[in-house]
mmCIF file of C-alpha atoms in Angstrom:
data_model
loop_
_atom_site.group_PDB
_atom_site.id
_atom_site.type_symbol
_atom_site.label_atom_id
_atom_site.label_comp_id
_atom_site.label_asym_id
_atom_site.label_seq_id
_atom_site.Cartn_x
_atom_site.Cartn_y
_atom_site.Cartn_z
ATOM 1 C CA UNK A 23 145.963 -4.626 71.434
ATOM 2 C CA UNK A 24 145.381 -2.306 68.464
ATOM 3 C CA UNK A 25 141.329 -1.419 70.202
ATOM 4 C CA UNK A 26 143.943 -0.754 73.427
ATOM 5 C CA UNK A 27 145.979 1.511 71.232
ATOM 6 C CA UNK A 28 143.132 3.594 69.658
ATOM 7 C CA UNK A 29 141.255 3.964 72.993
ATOM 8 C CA UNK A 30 144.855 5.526 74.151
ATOM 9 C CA UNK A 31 144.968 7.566 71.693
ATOM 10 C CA UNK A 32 141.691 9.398 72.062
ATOM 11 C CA UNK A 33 142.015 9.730 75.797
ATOM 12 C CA UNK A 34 145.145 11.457 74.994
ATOM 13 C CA UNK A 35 143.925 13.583 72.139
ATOM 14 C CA UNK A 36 140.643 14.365 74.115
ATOM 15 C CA UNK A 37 142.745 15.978 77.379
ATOM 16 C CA UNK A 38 145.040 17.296 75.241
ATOM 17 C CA UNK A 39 143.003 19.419 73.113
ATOM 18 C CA UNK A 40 140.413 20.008 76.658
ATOM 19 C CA UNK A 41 143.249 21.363 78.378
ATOM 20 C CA UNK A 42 145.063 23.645 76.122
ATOM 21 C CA UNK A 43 141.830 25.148 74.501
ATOM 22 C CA UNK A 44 140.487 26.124 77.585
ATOM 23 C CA UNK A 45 144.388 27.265 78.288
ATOM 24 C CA UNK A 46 144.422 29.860 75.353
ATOM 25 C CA UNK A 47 140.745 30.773 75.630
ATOM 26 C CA UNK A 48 141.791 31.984 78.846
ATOM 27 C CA UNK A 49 144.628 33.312 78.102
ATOM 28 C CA UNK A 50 142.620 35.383 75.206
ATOM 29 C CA UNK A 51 139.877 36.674 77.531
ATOM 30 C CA UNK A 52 142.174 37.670 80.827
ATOM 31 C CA UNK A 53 144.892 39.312 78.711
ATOM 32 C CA UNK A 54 143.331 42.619 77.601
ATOM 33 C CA UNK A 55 143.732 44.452 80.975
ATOM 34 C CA UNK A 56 146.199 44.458 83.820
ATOM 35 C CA UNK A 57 144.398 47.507 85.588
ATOM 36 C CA UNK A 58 141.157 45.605 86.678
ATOM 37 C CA UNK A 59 142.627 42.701 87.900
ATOM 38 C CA UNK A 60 141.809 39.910 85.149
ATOM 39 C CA UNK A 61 145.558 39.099 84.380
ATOM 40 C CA UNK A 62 145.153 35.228 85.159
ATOM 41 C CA UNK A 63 141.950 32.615 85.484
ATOM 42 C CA UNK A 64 141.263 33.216 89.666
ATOM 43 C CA UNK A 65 140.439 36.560 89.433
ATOM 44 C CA UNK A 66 137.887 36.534 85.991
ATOM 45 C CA UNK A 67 134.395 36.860 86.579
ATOM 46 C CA UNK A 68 132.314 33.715 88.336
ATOM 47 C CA UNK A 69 130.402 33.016 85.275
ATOM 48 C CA UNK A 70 133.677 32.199 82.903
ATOM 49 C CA UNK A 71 134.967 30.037 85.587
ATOM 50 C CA UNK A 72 131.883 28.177 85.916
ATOM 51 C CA UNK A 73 131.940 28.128 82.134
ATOM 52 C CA UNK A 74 135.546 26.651 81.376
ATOM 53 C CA UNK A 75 134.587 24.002 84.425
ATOM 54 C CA UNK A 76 131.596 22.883 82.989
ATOM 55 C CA UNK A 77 133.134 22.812 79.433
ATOM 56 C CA UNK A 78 136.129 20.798 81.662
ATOM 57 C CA UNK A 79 133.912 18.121 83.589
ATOM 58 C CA UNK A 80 131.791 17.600 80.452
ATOM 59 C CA UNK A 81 134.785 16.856 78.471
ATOM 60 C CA UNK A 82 135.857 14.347 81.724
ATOM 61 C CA UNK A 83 132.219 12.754 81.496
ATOM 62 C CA UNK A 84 132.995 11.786 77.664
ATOM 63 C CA UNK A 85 136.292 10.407 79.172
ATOM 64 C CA UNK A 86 134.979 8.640 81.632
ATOM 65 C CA UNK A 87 132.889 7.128 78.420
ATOM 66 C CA UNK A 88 135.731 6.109 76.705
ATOM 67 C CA UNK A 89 137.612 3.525 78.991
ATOM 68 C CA UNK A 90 140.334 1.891 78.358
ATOM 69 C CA UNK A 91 139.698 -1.781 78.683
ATOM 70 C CA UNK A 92 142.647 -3.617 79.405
ATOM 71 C CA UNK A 93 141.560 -7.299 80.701
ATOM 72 C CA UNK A 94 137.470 -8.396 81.414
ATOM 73 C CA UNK A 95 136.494 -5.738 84.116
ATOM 74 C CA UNK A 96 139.727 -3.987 84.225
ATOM 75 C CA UNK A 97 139.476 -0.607 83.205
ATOM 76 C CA UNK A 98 141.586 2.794 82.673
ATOM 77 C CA UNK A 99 139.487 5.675 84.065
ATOM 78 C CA UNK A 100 141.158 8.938 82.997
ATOM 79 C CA UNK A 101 138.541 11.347 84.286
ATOM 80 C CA UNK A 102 140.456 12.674 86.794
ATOM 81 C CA UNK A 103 143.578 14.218 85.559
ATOM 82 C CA UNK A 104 141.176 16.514 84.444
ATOM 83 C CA UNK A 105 141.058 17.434 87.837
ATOM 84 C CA UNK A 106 144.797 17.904 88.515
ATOM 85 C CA UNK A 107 145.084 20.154 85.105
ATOM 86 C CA UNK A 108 142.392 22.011 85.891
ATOM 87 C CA UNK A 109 143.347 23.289 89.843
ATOM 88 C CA UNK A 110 146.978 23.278 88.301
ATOM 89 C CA UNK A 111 146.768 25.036 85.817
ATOM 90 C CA UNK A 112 143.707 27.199 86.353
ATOM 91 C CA UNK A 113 142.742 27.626 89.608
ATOM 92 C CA UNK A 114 140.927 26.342 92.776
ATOM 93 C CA UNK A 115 137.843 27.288 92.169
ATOM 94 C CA UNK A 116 137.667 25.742 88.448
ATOM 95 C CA UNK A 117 138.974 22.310 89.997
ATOM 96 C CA UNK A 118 136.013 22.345 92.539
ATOM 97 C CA UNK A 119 133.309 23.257 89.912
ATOM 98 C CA UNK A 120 135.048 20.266 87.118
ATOM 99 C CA UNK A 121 135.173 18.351 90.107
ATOM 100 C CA UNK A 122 131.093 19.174 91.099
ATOM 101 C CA UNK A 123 130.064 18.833 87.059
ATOM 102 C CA UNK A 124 132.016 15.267 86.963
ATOM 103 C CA UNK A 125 130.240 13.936 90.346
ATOM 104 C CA UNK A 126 126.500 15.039 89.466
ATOM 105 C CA UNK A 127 127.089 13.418 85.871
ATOM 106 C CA UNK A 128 128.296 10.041 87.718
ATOM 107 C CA UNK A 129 125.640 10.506 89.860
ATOM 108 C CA UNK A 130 122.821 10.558 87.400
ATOM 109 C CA UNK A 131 124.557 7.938 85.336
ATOM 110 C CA UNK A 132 124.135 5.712 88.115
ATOM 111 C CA UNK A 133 121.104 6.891 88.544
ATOM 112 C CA UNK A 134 119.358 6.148 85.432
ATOM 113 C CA UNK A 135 121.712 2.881 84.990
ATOM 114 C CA UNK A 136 122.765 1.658 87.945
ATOM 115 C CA UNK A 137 126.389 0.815 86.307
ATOM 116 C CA UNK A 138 128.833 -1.115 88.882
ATOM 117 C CA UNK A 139 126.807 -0.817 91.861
ATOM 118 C CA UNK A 140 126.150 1.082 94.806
ATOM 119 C CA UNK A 141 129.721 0.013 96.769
ATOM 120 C CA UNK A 142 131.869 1.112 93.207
ATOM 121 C CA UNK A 143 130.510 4.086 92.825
ATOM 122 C CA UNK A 144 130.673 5.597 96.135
ATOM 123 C CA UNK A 145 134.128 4.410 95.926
ATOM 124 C CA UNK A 146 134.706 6.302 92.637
ATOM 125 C CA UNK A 147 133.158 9.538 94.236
ATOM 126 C CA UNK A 148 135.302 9.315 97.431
ATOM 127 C CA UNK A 149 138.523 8.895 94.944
ATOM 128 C CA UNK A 150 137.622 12.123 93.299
ATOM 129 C CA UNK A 151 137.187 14.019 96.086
ATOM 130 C CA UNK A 152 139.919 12.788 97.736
ATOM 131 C CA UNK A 153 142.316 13.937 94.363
ATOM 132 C CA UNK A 154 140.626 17.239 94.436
ATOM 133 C CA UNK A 155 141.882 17.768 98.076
ATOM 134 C CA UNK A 156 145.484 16.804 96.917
ATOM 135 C CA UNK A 157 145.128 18.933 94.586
ATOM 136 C CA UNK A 158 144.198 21.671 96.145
ATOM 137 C CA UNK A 159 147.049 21.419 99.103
ATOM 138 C CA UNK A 160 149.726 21.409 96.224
ATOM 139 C CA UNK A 161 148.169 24.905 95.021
ATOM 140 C CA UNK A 162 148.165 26.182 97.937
ATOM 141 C CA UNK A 163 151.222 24.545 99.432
ATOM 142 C CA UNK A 164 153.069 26.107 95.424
ATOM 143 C CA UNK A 165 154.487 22.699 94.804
ATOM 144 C CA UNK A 166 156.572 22.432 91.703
ATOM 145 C CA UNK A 167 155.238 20.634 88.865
ATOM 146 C CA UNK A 168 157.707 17.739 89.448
ATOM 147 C CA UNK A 169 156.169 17.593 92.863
ATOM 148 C CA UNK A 170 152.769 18.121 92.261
ATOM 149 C CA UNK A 171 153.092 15.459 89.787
ATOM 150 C CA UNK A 172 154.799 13.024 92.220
ATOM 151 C CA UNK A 173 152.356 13.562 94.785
ATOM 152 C CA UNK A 174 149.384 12.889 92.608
ATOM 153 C CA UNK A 175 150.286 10.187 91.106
ATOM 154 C CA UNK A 176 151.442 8.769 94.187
ATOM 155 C CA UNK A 177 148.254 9.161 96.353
ATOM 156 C CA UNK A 178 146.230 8.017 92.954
ATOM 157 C CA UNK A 179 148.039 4.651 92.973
ATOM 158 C CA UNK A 180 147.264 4.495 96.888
ATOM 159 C CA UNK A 181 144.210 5.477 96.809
ATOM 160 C CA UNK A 182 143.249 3.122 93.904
ATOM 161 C CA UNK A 183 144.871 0.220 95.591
ATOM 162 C CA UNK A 184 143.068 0.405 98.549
ATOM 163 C CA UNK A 185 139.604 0.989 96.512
ATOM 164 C CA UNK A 186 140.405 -1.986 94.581
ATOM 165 C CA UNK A 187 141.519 -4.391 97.480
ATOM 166 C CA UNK A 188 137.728 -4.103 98.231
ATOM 167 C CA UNK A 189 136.317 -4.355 94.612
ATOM 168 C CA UNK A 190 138.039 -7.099 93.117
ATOM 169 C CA UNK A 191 138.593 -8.549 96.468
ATOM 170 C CA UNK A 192 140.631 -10.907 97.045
ATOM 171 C CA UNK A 193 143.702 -9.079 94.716
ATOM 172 C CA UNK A 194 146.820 -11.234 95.508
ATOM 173 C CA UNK A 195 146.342 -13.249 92.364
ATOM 174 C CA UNK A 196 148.778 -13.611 89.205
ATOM 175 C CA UNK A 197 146.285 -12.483 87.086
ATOM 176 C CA UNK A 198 145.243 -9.419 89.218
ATOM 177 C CA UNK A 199 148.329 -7.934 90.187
ATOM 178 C CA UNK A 200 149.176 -8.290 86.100
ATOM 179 C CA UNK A 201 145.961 -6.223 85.297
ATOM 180 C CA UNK A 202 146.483 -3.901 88.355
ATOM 181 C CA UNK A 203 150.063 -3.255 86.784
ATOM 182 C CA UNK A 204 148.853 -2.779 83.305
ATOM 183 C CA UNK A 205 146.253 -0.202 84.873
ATOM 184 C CA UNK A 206 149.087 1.795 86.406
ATOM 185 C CA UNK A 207 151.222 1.726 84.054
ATOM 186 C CA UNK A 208 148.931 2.779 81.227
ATOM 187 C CA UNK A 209 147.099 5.330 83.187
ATOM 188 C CA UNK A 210 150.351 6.957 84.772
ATOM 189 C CA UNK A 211 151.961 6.831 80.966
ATOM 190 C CA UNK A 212 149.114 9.260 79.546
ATOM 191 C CA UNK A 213 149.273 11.543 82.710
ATOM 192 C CA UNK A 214 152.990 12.127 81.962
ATOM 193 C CA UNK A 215 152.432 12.269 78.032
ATOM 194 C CA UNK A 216 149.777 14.129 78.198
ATOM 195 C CA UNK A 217 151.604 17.011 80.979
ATOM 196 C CA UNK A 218 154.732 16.383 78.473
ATOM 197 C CA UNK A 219 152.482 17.916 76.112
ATOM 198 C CA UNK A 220 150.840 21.025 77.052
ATOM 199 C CA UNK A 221 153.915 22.097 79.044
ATOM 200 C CA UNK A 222 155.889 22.418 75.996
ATOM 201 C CA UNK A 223 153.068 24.155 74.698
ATOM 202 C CA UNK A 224 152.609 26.209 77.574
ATOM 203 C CA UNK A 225 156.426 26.703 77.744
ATOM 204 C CA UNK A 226 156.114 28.135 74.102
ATOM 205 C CA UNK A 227 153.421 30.478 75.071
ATOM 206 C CA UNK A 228 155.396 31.498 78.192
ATOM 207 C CA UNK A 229 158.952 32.376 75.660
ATOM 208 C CA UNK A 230 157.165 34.195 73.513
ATOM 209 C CA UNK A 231 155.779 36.015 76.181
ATOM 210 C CA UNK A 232 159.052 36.591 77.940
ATOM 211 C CA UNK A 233 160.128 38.197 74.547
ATOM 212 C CA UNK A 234 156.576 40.393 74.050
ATOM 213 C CA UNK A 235 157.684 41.290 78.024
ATOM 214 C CA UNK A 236 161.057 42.678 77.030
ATOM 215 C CA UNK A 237 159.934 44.524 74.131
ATOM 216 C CA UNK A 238 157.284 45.755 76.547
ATOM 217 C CA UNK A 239 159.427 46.969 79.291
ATOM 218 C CA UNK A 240 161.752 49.592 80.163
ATOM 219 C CA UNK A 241 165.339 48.047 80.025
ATOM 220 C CA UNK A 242 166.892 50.350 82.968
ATOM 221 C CA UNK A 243 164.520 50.058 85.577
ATOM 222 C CA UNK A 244 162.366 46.998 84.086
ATOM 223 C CA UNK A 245 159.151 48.695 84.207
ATOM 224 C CA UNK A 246 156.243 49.011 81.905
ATOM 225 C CA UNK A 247 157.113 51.565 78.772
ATOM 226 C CA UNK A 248 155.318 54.395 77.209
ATOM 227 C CA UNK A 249 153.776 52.219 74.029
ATOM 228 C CA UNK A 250 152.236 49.517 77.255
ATOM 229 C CA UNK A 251 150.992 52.626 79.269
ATOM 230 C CA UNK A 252 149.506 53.943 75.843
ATOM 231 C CA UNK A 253 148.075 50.544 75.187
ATOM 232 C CA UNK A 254 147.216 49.967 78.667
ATOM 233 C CA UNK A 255 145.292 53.472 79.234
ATOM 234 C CA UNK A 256 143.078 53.016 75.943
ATOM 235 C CA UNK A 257 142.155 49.965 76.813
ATOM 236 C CA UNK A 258 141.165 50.589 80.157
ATOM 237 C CA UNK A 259 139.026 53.172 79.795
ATOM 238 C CA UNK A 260 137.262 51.378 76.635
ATOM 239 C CA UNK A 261 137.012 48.788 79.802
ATOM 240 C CA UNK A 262 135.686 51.328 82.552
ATOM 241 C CA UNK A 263 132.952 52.329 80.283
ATOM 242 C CA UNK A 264 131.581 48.955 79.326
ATOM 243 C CA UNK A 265 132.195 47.807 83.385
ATOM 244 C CA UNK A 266 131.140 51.243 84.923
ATOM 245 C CA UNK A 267 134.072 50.802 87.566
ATOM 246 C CA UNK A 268 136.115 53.943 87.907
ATOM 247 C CA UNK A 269 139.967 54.336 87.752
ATOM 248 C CA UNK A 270 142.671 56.941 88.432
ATOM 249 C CA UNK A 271 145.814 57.935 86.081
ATOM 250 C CA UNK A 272 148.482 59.589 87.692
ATOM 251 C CA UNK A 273 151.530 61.448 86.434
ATOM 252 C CA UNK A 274 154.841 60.902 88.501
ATOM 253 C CA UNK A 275 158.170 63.500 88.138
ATOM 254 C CA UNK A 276 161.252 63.649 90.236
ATOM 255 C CA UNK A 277 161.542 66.543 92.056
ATOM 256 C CA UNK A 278 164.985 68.578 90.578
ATOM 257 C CA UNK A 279 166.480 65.625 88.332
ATOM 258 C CA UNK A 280 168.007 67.782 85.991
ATOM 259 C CA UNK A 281 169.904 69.024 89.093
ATOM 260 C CA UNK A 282 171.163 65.778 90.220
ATOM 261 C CA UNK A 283 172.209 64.890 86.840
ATOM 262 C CA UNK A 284 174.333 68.010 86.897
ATOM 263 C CA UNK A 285 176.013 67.081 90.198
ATOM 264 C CA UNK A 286 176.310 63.764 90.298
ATOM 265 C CA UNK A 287 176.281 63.054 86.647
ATOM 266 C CA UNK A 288 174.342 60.684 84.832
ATOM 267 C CA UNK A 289 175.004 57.234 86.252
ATOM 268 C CA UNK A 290 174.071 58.886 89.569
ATOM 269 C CA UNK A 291 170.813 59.414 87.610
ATOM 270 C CA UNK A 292 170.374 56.057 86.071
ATOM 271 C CA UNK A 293 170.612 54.830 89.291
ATOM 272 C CA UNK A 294 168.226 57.158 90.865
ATOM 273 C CA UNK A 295 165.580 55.937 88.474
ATOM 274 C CA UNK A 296 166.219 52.528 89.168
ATOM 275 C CA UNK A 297 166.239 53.296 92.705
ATOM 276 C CA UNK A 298 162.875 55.461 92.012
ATOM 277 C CA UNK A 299 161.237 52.433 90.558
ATOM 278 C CA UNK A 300 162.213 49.648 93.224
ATOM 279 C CA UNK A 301 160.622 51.727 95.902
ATOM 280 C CA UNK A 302 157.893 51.937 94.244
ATOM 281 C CA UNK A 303 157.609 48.448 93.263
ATOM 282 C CA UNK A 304 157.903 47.757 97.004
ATOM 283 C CA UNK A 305 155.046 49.963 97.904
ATOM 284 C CA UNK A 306 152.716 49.073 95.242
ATOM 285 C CA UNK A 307 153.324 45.252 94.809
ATOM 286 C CA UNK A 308 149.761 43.009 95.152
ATOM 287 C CA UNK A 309 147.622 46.339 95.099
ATOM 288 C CA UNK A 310 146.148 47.062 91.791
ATOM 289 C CA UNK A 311 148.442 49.932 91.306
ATOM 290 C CA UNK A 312 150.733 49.828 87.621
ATOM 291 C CA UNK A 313 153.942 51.887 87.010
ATOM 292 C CA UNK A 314 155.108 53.322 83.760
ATOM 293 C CA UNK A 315 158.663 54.921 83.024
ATOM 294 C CA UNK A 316 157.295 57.172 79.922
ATOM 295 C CA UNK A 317 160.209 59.374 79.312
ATOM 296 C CA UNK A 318 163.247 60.414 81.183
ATOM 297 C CA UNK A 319 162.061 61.340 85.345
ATOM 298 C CA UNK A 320 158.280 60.598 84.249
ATOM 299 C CA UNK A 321 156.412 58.171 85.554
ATOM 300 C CA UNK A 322 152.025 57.097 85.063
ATOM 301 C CA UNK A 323 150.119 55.127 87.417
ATOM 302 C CA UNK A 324 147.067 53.363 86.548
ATOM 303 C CA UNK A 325 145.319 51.996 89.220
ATOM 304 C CA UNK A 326 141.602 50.610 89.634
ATOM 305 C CA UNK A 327 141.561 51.297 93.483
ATOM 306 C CA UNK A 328 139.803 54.414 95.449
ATOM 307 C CA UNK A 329 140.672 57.973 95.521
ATOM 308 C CA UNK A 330 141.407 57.158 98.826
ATOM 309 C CA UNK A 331 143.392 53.663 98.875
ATOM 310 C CA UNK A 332 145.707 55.641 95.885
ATOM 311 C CA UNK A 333 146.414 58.446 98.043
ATOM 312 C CA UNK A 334 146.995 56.434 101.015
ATOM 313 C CA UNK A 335 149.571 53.633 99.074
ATOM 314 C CA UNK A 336 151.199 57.015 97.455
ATOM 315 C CA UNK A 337 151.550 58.348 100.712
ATOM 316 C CA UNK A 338 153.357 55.328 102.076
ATOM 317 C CA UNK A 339 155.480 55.783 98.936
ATOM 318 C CA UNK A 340 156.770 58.702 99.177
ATOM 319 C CA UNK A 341 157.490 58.095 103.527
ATOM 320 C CA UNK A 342 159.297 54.825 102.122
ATOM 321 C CA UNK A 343 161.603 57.730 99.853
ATOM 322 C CA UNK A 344 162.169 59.244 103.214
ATOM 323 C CA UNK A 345 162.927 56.151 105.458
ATOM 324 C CA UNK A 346 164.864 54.774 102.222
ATOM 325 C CA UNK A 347 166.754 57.277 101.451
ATOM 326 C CA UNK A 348 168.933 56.737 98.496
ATOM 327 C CA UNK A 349 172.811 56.238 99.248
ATOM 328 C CA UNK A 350 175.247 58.155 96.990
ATOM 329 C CA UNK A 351 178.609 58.011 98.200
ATOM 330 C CA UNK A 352 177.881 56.670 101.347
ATOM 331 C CA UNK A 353 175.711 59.836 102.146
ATOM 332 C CA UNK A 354 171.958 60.103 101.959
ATOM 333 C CA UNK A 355 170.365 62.061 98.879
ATOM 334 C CA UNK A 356 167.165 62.955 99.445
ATOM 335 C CA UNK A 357 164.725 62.565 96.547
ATOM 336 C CA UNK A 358 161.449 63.633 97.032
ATOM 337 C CA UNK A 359 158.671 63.333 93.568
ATOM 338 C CA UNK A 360 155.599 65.362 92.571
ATOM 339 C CA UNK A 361 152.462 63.859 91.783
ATOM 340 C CA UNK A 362 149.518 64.755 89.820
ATOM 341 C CA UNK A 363 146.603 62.213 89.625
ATOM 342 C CA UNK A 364 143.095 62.339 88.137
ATOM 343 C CA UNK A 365 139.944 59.812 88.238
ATOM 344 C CA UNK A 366 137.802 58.304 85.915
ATOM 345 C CA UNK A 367 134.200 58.364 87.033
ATOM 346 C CA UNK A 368 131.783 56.598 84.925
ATOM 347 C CA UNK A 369 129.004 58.293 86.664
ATOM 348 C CA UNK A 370 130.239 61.653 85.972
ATOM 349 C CA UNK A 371 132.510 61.346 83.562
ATOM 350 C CA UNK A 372 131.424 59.066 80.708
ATOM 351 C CA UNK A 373 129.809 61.509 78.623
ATOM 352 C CA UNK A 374 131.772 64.653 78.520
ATOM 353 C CA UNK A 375 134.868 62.571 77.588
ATOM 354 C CA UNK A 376 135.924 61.507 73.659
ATOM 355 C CA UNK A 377 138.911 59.492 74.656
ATOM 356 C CA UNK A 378 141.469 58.387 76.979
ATOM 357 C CA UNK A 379 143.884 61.271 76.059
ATOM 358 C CA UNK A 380 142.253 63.987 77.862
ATOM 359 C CA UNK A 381 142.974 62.135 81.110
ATOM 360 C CA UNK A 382 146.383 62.596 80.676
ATOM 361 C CA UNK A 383 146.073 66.406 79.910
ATOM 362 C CA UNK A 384 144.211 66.804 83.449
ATOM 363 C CA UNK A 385 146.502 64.399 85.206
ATOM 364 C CA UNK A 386 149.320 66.584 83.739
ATOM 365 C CA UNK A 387 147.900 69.703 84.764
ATOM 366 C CA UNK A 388 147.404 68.321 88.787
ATOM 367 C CA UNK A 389 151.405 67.551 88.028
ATOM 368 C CA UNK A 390 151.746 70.881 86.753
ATOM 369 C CA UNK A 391 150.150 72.623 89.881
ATOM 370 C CA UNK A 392 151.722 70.412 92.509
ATOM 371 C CA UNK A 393 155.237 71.332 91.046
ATOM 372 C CA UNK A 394 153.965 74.666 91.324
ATOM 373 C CA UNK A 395 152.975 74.546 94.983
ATOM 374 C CA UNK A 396 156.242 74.328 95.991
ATOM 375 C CA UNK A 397 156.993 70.259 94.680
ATOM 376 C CA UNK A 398 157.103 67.092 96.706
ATOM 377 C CA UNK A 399 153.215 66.313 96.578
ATOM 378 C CA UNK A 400 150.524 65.326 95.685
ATOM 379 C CA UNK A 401 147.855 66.679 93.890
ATOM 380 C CA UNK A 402 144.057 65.736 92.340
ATOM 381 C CA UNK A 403 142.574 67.308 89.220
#
């Protein structure tokens, strides 16, 4: 009982500490730029995925090492709840490349020893598969955890049932259906400990990221501030230089605010902005294209996308302010904005620039000569 214990508790401490390290390392490497597209693991280079699921199936190998033996030939497998954290909680891709890393090290190990014949561990293969497809559908399908839980756990027990009705053949014995239940039981009891676990420390993460998000945001129309956009612009064009992928910074104003403060007063004008920032929200969601508020009517735009996809999503914008019109007292307002953008070009660009700050000067000066064109458009420096 107390070998049963300690082999628990290393299984446990192993995922544990597999799981959430490759959690914050990824965390630390995504979370230095919004702009290009690296906010979360599916969308970082190939290379780092391949890295965390190699780290990930090696650690599973080592599990896979360190079985839990509960009675003669019985024995707890956690390998693949590896597989579950890693599609879960990182991504497709990593799941399939953990799940590749775990098969070819079975594979050799069989290999080279031959452990539990030919019929087991094609069995074993088929299983992991099998939980890498289940996997995958309740990604895809955005299960909730409960679910996703549920459903694994479920087609694990069925799956492992049906494997073992041929292994240990015949299994309607006393003593089988004891060990069988003692498998379950143990194996299901670290899977929940162990997602127990990182959620709450994933759920601390994810509150003291909801707090770093307020402090970060605008509080009227929930957008990025000035200190993000600041933050945000340095660091993406330290980024565009070391990546040599251009990006465009644009400067946003509403056409004759101070106006329609004066009329309608300022509510009318806090609600304006909000209105302002919800159409573009709509416009720009899912296409690489960030929004600042960074002082009163002014508004930035980063973006890592084209001259020509940023002039074309702008253009639907400001149509949408025209199809959209805003409502005050049940009459339309038209609001119209002027836009001055400029682009980063590493090939032209990177060496008569000292910083990030002369971007904005040039963006402001395409502002500057689309207000005074006559206002409502845009224009590149």
């Amino acid at each position: 009982m107390l070998l049963i214990g300690n082999q628990i508790i290393i299984n446990l401490a192993l995922i544990v500490s597999t799981v959430l390290t490759c959690y914050f390392v990824a965390l630390k490497f995504s979370g230095n730029s919004r702009i290009f597209n690296q906010i979360d693991l599916t969308n970082t280079p190939f290379w780092v995925i391949f890295l965390f699921g190699f780290f990930i199936g090696l650690s599973s190998l080592i599990l896979s090492n360190n079985e839990i033996m509960i009675f003669n030939s019985f024995k707890v497998d956690m390998r693949y709840v590896f597989i579950f954290f890693s599609v879960m909680y990182g991504s497709i891709q990593l799941g399939e490349i953990t799940t590749c890393v775990v098969v070819f090290g079975k594979t050799l190990q069989y290999l080279l020893s031959g452990t539990g014949g030919l019929s087991f561990y094609l069995n074993n293969i088929l299983l992991t598969f099998l939980l890498l497809a289940v996997c995958i559908l309740a990604k895809k399908q955005q299960y909730s955890w409960k679910k996703s839980l549920i459903v694994f756990l479920s087609f694990f027990i069925i799956l492992r049932i049906f494997i073992f009705s041929f292994v240990y053949a015949p299994l309607l014995q006393p003593q089988k259906l004891l060990n069988l239940f003692f498998y379950f039981l143990i194996f299901s009891s670290i899977f929940l400990i162990t997602y127990v676990i990182i959620n709450m420390a994933v759920s601390v993460t994810n509150t003291m990221n909801h707090y770093k998000a307020r402090a970060s945001t605008d509080h009227l129309t929930g957008l990025y501030n000035r200190r993000i956009f600041s933050a945000d612009l340095s660091d993406t064009y330290i980024l565009s230089k070391k990546s040599k992928q251009a990006f465009a910074l644009g400067i946003l104003d509403i056409d004759n605010f101070k106006m329609i403060n004066d009329t309608y007063g300022h509510q009318t004008g806090d609600l304006v902005l909000k209105y302002l920032a919800k159409q573009m929200n709509e416009v720009t969601q899912r296409k690489d294209v960030y929004i600042y508020r960074v002082g009163g009517e002014e508004f930035a735009i980063l973006t890592s996308l084209s001259k020509k996809e940023t002039t074309q999503i702008l253009a639907e914008f400001r149509q949408q302010l025209i199809t959209h019109p805003f409502i005050e007292n049940e009459l339309p307002l038209p609001i119209t904005v002027s836009i001055g953008m400029t682009e980063f070009n590493y090939l032209s660009d990177t060496d008569s620039y000292e910083g990030s700050d002369i971007l904005y000067v040039r963006a402001d000066k395409a502002l500057y000569e689309a207000k005074r064109a006559g206002k409502d458009r845009l224009v590149w420096f």
